[in-house]
Coordinates of C-alpha atoms and ligand atoms in Angstrom, one line a residue:
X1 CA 19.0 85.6 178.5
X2 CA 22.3 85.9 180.6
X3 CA 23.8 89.4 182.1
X4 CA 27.4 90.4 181.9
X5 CA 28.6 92.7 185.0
X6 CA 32.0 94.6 184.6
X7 CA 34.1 95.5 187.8
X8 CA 35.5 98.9 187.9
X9 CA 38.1 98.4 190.6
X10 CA 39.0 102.4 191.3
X11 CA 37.3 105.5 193.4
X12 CA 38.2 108.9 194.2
X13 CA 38.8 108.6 198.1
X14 CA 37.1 105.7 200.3
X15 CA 33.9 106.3 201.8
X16 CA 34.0 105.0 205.4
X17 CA 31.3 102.4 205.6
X18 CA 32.6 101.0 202.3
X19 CA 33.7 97.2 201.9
X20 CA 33.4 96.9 198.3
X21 CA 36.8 95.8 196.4
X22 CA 38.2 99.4 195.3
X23 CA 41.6 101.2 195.5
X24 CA 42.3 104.7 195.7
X25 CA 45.6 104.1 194.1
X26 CA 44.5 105.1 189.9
X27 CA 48.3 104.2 188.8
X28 CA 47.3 100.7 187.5
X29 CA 44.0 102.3 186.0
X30 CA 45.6 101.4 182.1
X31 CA 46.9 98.3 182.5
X32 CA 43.5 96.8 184.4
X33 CA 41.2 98.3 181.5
X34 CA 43.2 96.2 178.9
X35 CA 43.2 93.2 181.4
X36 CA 39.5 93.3 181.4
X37 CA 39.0 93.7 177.4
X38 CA 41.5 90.5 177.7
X39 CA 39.4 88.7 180.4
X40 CA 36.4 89.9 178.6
X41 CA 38.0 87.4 175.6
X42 CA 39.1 84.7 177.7
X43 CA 36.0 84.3 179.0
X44 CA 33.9 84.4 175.4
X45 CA 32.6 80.4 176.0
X46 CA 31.6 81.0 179.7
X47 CA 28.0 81.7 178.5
X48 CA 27.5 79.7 175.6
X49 CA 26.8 82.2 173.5
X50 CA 23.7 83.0 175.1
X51 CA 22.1 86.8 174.4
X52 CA 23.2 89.3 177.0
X53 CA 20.1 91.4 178.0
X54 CA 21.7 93.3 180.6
X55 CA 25.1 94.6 181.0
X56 CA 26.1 96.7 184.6
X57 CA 29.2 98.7 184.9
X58 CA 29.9 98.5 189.0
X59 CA 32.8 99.1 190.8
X60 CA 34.5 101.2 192.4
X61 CA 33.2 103.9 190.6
X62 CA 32.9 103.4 186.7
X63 CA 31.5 107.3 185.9
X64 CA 35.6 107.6 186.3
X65 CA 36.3 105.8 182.9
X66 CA 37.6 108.1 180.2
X67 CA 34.8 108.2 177.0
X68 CA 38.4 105.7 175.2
X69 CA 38.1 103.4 178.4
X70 CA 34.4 102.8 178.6
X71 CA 34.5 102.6 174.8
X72 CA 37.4 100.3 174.2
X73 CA 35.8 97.7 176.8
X74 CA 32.0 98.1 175.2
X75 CA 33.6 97.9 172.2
X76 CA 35.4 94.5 173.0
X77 CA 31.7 93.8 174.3
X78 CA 30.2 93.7 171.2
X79 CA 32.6 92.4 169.4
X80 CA 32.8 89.1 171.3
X81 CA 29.2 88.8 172.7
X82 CA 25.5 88.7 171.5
X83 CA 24.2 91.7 172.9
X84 CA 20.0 92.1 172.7
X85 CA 19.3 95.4 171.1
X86 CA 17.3 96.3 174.1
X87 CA 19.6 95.4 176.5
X88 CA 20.0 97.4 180.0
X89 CA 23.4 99.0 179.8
X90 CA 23.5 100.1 183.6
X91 CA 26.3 102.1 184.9
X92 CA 27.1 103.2 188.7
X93 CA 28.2 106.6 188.7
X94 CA 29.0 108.8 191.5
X95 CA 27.0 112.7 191.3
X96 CA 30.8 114.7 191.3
X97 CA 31.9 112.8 187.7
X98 CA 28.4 113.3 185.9
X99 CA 28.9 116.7 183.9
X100 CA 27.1 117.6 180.9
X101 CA 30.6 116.3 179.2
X102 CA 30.4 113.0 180.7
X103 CA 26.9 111.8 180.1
X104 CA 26.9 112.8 176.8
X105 CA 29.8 110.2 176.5
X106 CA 28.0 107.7 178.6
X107 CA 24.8 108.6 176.1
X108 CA 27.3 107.9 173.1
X109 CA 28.8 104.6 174.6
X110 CA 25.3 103.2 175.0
X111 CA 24.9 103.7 178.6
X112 CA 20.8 104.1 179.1
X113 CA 20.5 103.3 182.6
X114 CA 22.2 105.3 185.3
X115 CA 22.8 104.5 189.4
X116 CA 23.6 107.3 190.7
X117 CA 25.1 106.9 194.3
X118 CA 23.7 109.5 196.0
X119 CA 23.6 107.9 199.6
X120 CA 22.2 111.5 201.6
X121 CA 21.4 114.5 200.2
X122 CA 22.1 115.9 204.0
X123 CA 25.9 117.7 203.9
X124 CA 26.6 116.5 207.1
X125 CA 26.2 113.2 206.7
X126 CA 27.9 113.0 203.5
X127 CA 31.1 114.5 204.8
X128 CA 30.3 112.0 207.8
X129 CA 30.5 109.4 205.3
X130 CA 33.3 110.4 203.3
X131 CA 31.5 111.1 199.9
X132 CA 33.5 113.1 197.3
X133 CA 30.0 114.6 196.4
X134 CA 27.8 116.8 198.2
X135 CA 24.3 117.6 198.2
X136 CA 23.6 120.3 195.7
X137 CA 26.1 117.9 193.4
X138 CA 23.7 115.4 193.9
X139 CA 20.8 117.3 193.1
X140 CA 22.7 118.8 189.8
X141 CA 23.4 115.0 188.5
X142 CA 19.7 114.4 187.9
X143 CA 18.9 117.3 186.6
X144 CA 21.8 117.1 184.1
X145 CA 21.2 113.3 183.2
X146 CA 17.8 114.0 182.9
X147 CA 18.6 116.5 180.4
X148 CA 21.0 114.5 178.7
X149 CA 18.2 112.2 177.7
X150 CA 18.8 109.5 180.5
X151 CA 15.0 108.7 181.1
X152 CA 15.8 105.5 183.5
X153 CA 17.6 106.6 186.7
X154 CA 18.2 104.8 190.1
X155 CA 19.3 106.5 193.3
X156 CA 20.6 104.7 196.2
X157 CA 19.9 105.8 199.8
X158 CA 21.2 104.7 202.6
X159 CA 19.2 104.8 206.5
X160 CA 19.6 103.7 209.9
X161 CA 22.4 105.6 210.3
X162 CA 24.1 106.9 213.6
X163 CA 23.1 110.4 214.2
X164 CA 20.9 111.0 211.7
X165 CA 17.3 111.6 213.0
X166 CA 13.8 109.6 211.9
X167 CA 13.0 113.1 210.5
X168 CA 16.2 113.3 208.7
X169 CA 15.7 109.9 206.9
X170 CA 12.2 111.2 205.9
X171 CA 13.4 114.5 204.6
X172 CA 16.2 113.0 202.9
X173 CA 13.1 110.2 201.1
X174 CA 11.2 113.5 200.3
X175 CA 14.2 115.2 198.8
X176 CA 14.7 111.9 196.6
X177 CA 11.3 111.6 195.5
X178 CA 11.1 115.1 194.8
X179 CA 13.7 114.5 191.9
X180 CA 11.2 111.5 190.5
X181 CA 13.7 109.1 189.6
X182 CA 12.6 105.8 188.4
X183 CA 14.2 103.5 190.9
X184 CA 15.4 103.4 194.4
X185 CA 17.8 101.2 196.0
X186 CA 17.9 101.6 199.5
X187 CA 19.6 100.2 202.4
X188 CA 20.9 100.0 206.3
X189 CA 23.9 101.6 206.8
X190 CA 26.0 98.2 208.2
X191 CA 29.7 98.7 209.7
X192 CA 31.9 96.5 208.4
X193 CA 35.1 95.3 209.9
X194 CA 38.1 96.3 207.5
X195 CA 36.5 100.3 207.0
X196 CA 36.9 102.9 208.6
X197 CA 33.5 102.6 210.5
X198 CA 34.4 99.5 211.3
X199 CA 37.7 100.8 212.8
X200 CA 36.3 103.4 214.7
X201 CA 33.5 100.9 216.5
X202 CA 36.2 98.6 217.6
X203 CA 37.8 102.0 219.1
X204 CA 34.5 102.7 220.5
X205 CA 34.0 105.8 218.5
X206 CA 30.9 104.5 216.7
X207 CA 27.8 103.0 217.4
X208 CA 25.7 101.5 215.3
X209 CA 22.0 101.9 215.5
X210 CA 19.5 99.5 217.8
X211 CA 17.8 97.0 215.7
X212 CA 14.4 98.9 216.2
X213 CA 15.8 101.8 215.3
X214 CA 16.6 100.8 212.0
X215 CA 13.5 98.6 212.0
X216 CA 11.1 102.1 212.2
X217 CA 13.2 103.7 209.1
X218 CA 12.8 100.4 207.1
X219 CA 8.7 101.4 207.9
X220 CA 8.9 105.0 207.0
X221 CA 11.0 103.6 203.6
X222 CA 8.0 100.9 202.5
X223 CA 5.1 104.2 203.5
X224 CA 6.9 106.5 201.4
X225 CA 7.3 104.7 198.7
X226 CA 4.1 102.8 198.7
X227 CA 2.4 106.2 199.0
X228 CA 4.9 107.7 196.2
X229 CA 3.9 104.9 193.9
X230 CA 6.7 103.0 193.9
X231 CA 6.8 99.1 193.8
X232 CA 8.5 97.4 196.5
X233 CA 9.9 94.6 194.4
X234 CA 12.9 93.7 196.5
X235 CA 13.5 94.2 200.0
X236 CA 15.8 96.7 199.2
X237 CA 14.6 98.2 195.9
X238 CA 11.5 100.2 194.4
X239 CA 10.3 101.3 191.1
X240 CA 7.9 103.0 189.2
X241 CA 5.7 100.5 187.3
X242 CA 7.7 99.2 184.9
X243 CA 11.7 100.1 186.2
X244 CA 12.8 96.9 187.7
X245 CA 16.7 96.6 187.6
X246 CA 16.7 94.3 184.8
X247 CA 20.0 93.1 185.9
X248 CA 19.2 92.3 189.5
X249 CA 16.0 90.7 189.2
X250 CA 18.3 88.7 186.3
X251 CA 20.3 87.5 189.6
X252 CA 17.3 87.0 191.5
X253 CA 15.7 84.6 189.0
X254 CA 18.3 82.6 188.8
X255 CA 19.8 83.7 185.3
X256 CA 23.4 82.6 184.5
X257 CA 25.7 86.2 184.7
X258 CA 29.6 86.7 183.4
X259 CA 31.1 88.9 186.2
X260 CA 34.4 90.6 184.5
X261 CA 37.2 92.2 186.5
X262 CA 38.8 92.3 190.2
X263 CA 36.4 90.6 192.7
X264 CA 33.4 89.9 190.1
X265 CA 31.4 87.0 190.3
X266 CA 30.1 84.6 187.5
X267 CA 27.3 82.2 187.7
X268 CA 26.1 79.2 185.4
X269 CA 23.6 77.2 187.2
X270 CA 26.6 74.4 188.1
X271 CA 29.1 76.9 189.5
X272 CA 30.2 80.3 191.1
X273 CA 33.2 81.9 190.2
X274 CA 35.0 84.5 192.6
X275 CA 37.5 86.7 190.9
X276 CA 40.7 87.6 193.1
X277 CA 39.7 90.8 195.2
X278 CA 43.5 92.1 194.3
X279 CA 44.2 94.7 191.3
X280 CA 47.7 93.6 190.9
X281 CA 47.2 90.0 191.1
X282 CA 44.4 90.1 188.3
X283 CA 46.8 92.3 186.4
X284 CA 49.9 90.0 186.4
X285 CA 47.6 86.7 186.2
X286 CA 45.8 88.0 183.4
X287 CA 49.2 88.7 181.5
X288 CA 49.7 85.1 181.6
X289 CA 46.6 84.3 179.9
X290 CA 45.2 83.3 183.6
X291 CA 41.5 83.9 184.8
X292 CA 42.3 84.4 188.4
X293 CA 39.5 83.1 189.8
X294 CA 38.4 80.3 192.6
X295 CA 35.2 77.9 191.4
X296 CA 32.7 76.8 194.2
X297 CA 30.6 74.1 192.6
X298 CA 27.4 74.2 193.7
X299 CA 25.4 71.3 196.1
X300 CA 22.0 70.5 195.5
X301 CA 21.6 72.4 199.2
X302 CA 23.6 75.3 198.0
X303 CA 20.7 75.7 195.2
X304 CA 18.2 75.4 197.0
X305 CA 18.9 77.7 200.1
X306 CA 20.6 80.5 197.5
X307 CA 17.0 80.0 195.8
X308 CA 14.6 80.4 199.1
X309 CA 17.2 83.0 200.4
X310 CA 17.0 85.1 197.0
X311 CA 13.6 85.0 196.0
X312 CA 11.6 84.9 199.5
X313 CA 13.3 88.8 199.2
X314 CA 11.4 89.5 196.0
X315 CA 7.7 90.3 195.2
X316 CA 7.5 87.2 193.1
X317 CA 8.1 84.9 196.0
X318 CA 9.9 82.0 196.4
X319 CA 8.2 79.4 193.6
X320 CA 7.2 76.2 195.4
X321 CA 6.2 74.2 192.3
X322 CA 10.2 75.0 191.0
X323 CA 11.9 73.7 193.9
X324 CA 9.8 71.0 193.5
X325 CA 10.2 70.1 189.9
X326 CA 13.9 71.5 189.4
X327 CA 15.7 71.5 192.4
X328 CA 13.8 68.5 193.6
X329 CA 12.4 70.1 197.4
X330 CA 9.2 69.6 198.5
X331 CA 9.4 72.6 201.0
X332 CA 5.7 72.4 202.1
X333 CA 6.3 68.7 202.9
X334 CA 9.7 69.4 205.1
X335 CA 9.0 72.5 206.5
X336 CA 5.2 72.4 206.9
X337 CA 4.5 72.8 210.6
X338 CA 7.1 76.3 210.5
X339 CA 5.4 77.5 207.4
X340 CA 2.2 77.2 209.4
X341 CA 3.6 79.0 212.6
X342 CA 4.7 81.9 210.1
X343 CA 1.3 82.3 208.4
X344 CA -0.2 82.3 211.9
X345 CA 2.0 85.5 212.7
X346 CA 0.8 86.7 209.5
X347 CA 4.9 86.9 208.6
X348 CA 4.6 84.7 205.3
X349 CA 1.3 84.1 203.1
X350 CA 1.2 80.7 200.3
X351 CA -0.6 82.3 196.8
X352 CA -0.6 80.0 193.8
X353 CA 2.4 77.8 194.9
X354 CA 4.1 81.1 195.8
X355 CA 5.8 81.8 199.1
X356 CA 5.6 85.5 199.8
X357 CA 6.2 87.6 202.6
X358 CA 3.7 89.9 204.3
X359 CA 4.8 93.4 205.4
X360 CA 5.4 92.3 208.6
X361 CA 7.5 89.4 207.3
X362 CA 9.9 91.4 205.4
X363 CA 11.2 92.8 208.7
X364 CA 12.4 89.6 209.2
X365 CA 13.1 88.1 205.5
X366 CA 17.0 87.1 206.6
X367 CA 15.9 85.2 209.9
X368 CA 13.0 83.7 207.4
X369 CA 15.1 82.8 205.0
X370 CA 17.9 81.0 206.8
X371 CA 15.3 79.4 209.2
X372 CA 14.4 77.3 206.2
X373 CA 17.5 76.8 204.8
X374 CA 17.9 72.9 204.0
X375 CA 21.3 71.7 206.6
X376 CA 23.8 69.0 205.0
Ligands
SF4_1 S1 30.9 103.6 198.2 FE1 31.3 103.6 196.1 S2 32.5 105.5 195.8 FE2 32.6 105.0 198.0 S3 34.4 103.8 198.2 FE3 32.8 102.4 197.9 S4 32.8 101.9 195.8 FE4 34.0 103.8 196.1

């Protein structure tokens, strides 16, 4: 089972925080949605004709496709790939775009998963943030998806951020839950250089939060969800029983994935493929027939530390007896004395051949993680 991710390369206006490859600038908008039907052929052998179980419209913001756009492209989907008849058709959609128009068209396409980018449902941090939504928008877009049928719906939230209160975050989870959507993504607010927010910090106009500060939110997340019923099954995702992002836990398990579009990624086991992070250079290579894209062939080291980084995040654990038998590291036998230290501080536990970390330990799952990383 492989997953095919499609990059929607165009939003509204640029949130501040945002370094995800987007343009503001819709002028190219026709020309890139027939480059990415092309790519979308050129790239036919990358999976071997394995069945797609998931496919994950992301961008950018792909709730602005036109009904023709999103059609054409699914369209060109199915015509050229094996698509499961259950698959996961998941599409990122921003609250201002989803009228009862729209998801009816996104019902019709064969959209059945939404992921709504909701972010706050407080005004004043979504104007802080730039959003083109705000709060009563966001609270409308459930209520109409959930009455256009869409009975699998993800919100994202985002915490830790400047200004906003501990009582704010917990408000805003309460809000969320209250709308009982299926799956929540959640994460830290982080400034990034090239945005805005990252702008304004290096003018000294922003702060980010102290460590612990974000550290106690991360606490008040896991309690709210554990005591909402939710699954913590990545460090930055929860579901009702049964909701896992099929596609994500597809990357997380190490399943190959076609990424189509400006800045997409692919993935086959051997390789990774980076798309160019540049509309009008995909646009012109692509009229020459050219997948503009640069291939990183992967070390046996590279497998390995992408395997302890990704899976040591997940509920499932990092799988000792599958580094051992397929990616040929003994980890217990390397990094035993470590290991030992971390179950000690009661930050890791070892089930069943199964690295897991305990509540405490997924405060620190990054510093874990590269810890054990295996150095060339
Ligand atoms: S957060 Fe989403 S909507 Fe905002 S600029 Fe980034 S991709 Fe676009």
């Amino acid at each position: 089972m492989a997953g095919l991710y499609i990059h929607i390369p165009f939003c509204k206006q640029a949130c501040h925080y945002c370094d995800f490859h987007f343009s503001t600038n819709q002028s190219t908008r026709r020309d890139l949605i027939a480059c990415i039907n092309r790519e979308l052929e050129l790239q036919k052998d990358y999976l071997h004709q394995e069945i797609i179980n998931t496919i994950y419209f992301g961008g950018g913001t792909p709730s602005l496709l036109s009904a023709e756009e999103l059609n054409k492209i699914v369209e060109s989907i199915h015509s050229i790939y094996k698509i499961s008849e259950q698959a996961e058709i998941t599409l990122e959609a921003n609250p201002d775009d989803l009228s009862e128009e729209k998801l009816k068209e996104l019902r019709l396409a064969g959209v059945n998963r939404l992921s709504i980018g909701i972010q706050s449902f407080n005004d004043a941090i979504l104007a802080f943030f730039n959003r083109a939504h705000n709060s009563t928008e966001a609270f409308n877009s459930v209520a109409r998806a959930r009455a256009a049928g869409f009975d699998n719906i993800s919100i994202d939230l985002m915490y830790a951020i400047p200004g906003q209160s501990h009582e704010l975050w917990q408000k805003n989870m309460e809000l969320a839950l209250s709308l009982h959507p299926e799956h929540i993504s959640s994460y830290t607010l982080t400034i990034e250089e090239k945005t805005a927010f990252g702008q304004w910090a290096k003018r000294g106009k922003l702060k980010g939060v102290e460590e612990e500060f974000a550290a106690h939110e991360f606490e008040l997340l896991m309690n709210t969800m554990s005591t909402a019923g939710y699954e913590h099954y990545e460090i930055s995702n929860f579901c009702k029983p049964g909701y896992h992002s099929k596609h994500n836990s597809n990357y997380w398990r190490q399943q190959n994935y076609l990424g189509i579009g400006p800045s997409a990624h692919s993935y086959n086991g051997v390789s990774r493929q980076f798309n160019v992070s540049n509309n009008a250079a995909y646009i012109r290579l692509l009229h020459e027939n050219k997948i503009p894209f640069e291939l990183e062939t992967l070390t046996p080291e590279n497998k390995i530390n992408e395997f302890i980084f990704t899976t040591l995040r997940t509920s499932w654990g990092c799988n000792l007896n599958y580094l051992k038998t397929h990616l040929n590291y003994d980890l217990i036998k390397s990094q035993g004395p470590y290991l030992k230290n971390l179950q000690e501080k009661d930050l890791i536990s070892i089930n069943d051949e199964r690295l897991l970390l305990t509540h405490k330990g997924k405060f620190l799952a990054d510093q874990i993680a590269s810890d054990l990383f295996v150095v060339s």
